[in-house]
Coordinates of C-alpha atoms in Angstrom, one line a residue:
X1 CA 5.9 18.6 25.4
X2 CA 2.6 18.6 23.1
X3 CA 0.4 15.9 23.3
X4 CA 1.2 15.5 19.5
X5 CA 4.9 15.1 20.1
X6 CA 4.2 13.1 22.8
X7 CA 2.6 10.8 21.2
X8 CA 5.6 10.4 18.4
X9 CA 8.1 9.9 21.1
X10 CA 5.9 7.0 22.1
X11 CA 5.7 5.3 19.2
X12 CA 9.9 5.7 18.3
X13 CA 10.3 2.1 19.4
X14 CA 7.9 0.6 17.0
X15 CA 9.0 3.2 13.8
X16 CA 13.1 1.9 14.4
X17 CA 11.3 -1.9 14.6
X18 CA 9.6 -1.6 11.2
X19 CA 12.7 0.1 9.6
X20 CA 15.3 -2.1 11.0
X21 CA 12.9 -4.7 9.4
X22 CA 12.8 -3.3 6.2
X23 CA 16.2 -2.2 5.8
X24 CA 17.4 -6.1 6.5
X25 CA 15.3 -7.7 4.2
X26 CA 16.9 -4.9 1.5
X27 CA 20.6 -6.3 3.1
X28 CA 19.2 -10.0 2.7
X29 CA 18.9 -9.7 -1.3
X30 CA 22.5 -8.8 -1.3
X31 CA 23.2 -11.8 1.1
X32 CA 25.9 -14.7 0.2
X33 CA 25.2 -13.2 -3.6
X34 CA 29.0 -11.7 -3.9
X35 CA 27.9 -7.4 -3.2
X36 CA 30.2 -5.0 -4.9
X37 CA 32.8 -4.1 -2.0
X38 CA 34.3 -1.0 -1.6
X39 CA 36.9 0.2 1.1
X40 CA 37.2 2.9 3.0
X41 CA 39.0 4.4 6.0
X42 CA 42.4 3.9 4.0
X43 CA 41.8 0.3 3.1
X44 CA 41.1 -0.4 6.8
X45 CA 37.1 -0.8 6.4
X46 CA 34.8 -2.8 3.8
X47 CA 31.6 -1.1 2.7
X48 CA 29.3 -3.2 0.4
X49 CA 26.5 -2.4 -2.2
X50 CA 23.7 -3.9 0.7
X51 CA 25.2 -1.8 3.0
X52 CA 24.2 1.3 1.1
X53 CA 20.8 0.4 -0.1
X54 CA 19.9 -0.5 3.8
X55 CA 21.1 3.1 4.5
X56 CA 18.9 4.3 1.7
X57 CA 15.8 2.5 2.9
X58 CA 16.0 3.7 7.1
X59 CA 16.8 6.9 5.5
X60 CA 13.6 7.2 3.4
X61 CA 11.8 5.6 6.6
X62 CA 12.7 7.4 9.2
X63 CA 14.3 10.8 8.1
X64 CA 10.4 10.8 6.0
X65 CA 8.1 10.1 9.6
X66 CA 10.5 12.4 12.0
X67 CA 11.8 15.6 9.5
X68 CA 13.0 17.4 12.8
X69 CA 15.0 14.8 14.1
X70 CA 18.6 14.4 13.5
X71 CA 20.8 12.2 11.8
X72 CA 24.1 9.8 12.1
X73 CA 24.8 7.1 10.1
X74 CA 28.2 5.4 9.7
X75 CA 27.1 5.6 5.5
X76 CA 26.3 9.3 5.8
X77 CA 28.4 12.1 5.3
X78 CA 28.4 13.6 8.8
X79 CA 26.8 16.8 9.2
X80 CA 27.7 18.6 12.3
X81 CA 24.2 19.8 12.0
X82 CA 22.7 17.0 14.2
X83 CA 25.0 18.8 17.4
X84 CA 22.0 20.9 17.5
X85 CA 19.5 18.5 17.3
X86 CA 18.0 17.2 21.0
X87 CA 17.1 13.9 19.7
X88 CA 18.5 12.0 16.8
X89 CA 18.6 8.8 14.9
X90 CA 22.2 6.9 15.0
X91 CA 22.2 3.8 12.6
X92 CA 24.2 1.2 11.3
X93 CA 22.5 0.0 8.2
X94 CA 24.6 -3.7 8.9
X95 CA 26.9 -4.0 11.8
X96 CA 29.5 -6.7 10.6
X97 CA 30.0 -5.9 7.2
X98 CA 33.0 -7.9 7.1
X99 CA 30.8 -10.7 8.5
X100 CA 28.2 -10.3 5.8
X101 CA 30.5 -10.1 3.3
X102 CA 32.0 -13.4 4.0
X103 CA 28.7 -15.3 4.2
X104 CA 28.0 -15.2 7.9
X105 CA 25.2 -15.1 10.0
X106 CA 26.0 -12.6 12.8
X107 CA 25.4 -8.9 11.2
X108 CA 22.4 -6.7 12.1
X109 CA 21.1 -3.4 11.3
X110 CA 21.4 -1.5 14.5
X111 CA 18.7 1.8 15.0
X112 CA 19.3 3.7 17.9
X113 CA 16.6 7.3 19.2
X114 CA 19.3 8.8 21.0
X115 CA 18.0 12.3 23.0
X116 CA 20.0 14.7 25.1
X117 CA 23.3 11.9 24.7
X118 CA 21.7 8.7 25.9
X119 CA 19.4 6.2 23.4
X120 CA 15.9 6.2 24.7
X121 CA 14.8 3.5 22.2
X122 CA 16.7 0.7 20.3
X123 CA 16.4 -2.2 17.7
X124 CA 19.2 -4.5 16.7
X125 CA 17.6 -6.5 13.9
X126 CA 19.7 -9.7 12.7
X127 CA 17.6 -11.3 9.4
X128 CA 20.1 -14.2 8.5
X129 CA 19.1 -15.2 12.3
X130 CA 15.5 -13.8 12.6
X131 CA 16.7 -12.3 15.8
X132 CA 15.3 -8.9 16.9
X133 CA 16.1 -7.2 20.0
X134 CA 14.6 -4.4 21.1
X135 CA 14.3 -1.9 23.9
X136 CA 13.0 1.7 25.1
X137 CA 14.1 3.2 28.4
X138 CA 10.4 2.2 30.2
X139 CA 10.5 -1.1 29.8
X140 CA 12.5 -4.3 29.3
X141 CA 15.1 -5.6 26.8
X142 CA 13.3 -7.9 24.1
X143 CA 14.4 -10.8 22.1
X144 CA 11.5 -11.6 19.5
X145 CA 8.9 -10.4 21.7
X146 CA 10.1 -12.6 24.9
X147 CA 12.1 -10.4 27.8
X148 CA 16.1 -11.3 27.9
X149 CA 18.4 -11.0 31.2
X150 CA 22.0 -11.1 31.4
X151 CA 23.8 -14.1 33.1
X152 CA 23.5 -14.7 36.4
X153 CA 26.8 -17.0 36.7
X154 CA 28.9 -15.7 39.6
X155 CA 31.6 -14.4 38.9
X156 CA 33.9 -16.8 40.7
X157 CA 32.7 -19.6 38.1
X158 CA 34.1 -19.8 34.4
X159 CA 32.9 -16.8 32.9
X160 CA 32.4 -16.5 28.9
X161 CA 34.5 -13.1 27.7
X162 CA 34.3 -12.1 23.9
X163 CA 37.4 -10.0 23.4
X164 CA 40.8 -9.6 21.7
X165 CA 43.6 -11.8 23.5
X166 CA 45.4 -8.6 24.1
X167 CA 42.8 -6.8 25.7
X168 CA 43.7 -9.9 28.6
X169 CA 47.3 -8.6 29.2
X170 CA 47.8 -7.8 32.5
X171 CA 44.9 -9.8 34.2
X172 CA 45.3 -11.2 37.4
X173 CA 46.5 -14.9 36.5
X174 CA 43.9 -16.7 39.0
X175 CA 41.7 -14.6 37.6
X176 CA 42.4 -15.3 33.6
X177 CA 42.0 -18.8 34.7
X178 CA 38.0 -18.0 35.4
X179 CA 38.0 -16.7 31.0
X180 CA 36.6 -18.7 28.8
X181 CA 37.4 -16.2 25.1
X182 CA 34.4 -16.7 23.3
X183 CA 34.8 -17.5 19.2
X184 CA 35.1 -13.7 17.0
X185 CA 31.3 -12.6 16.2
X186 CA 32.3 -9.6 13.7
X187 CA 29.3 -7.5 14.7
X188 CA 29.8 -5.7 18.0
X189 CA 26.6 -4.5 18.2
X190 CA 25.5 -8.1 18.4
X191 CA 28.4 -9.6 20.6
X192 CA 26.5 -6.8 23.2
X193 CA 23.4 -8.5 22.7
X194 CA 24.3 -11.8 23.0
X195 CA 25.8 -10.2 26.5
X196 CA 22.1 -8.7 27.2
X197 CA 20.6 -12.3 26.4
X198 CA 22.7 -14.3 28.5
X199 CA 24.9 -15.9 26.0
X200 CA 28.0 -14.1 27.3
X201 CA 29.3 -12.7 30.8
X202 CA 31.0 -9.7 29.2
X203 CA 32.5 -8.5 25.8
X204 CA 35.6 -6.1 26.0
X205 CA 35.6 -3.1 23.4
X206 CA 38.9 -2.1 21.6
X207 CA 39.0 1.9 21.2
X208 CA 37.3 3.1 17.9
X209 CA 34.2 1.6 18.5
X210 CA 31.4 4.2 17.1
X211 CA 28.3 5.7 18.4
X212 CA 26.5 3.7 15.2
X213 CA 28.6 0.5 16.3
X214 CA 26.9 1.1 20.7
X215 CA 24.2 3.0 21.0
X216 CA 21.2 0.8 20.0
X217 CA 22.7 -2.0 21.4
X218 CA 23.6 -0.3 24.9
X219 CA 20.3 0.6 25.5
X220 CA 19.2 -2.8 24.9
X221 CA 22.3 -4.5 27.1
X222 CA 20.9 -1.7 30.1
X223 CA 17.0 -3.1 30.1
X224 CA 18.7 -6.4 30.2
X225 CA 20.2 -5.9 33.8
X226 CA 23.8 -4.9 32.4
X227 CA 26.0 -1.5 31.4
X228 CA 28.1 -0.4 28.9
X229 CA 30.7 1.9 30.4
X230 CA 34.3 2.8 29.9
X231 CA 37.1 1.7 31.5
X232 CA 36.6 4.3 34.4
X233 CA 33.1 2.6 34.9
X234 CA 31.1 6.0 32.9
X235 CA 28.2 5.6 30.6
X236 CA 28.6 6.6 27.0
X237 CA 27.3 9.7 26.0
X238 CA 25.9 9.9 22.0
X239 CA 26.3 12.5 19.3
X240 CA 29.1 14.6 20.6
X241 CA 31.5 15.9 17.8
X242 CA 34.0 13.0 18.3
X243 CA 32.4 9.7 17.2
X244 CA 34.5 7.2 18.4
X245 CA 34.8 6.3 21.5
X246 CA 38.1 4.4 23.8
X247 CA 38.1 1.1 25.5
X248 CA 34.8 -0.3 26.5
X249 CA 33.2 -3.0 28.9
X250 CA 30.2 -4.4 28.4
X251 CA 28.7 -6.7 31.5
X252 CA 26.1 -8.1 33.6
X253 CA 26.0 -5.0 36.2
X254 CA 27.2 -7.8 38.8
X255 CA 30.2 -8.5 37.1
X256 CA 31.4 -4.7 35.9
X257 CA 33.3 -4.0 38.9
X258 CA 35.3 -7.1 38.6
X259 CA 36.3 -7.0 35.3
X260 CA 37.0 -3.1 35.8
X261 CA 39.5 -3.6 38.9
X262 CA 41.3 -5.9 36.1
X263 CA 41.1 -3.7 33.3
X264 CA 42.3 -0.8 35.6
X265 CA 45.8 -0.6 33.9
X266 CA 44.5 0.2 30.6
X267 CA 42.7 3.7 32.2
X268 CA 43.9 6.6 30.0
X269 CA 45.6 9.0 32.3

């Protein structure tokens, strides 16, 4: 690699952190202020006006500094272009739009450098909050500047699980006693972070999650001391041509092979 592109690899992190930035406060006009809504998806998904002018503004941002990386954004037409591109830019201009829409707090723009499948350098920026998590792969996972770990509680103590009750079916019963179900955060890129920071022991996917929905956010939950893996205990891999992805678990690395052994049912095949 050049010493020029070198250097632009280095400073990745601190490009996605000034775009997340900006693209929130765009989002943060449209805030509590009743956005025009749109659904997509077949009815199944909300998109608002603030969620297109945040992709607007990381487009302009980052698409402008890195021309010959590539490009996935849940609020872009996909171009099966960026399959050829080594490293690429996944985004989320505001991860819980349904969140946002409804006046609440927990929604962030998520900004992911993903190269060769696996993010080397994530942002989850949450404005309503001031929250902003970052991390690249040579260092640790930040929380406004200040490093975050994952929760040390052992496992055999009550353990706080953010996940659909039906996700549950077919735990051990001693072991369901040990769950505390933590409230719905609509923003699953953020119920990961609050994982990374402590806040949670674990948060349990549906399938359908998308790479613009993980892959900032699993970078960041990794530097933290924890792993986002599927149900066979894998690491995700980024812009394949199939977006979404099955059932997830997202831990403290201490606890994954616990709530794996419990999840083990639910294995496809």
């Amino acid at each position: 690699m050049s010493d020029i592109a070198e250097a632009g690899r280095q400073n990745d992190l601190e490009l996605i952190v000034d775009a997340a930035r900006q693209a929130g406060e765009v989002a943060l006009r449209y805030f509590r202020r009743e956005p025009e809504v749109w659904w997509k998806n077949e009815g199944r998904s909300p998109v608002s006006a603030a969620d297109f002018a945040a992709n607007e503004a990381l487009a302009s941002i980052l698409r402008t500094a890195r021309p010959n990386y590539g490009w996935l954004s849940e609020e872009t037409d996909d171009d099966p272009a960026r399959l050829n591109s080594e490293t690429l830019f996944v985004v989320d201009p505001i991860d819980g739009t349904r969140g946002f829409i409804a006046g609440l707090e927990m929604w962030c723009v998520s900004v992911a450098v993903v190269t060769k499948g696996r993010p080397t350098a994530g942002v989850l920026y949450a404005p309503a909050l001031d929250e902003l998590f970052t991390a690249e792969t040579s260092g640790p996972a930040l929380k406004n500047g200040t490093p975050i770990g994952v929760s040390d509680r052992p496992a055999t103590e009550m353990q706080r699980l953010a996940t659909a009750e039906e996700m549950l079916s077919g735990f051990d019963p001693d072991f369901r006693k040990t769950i505390e179900r933590a409230k719905h955060v609509p923003s699953l890129a953020y119920r990961l972070a609050m994982v990374a920071d402590g806040r949670l022991e674990g948060t349990l996917v549906k399938r359908d999650s998308h790479d613009w929905d993980l892959a900032a956010a699993d970078l960041i939950l990794e530097r933290a001391g924890g792993a986002l893996v599927d149900l066979s205990g894998h690491a995700l891999n980024y812009n394949r041509p199939e977006l979404s992805h099955g059932e997830l678990c997202g831990a403290p690395a201490a606890h994954l092979e616990a709530f794996l052994r419990q999840l083990s049912h639910r294995r496809d095949g």
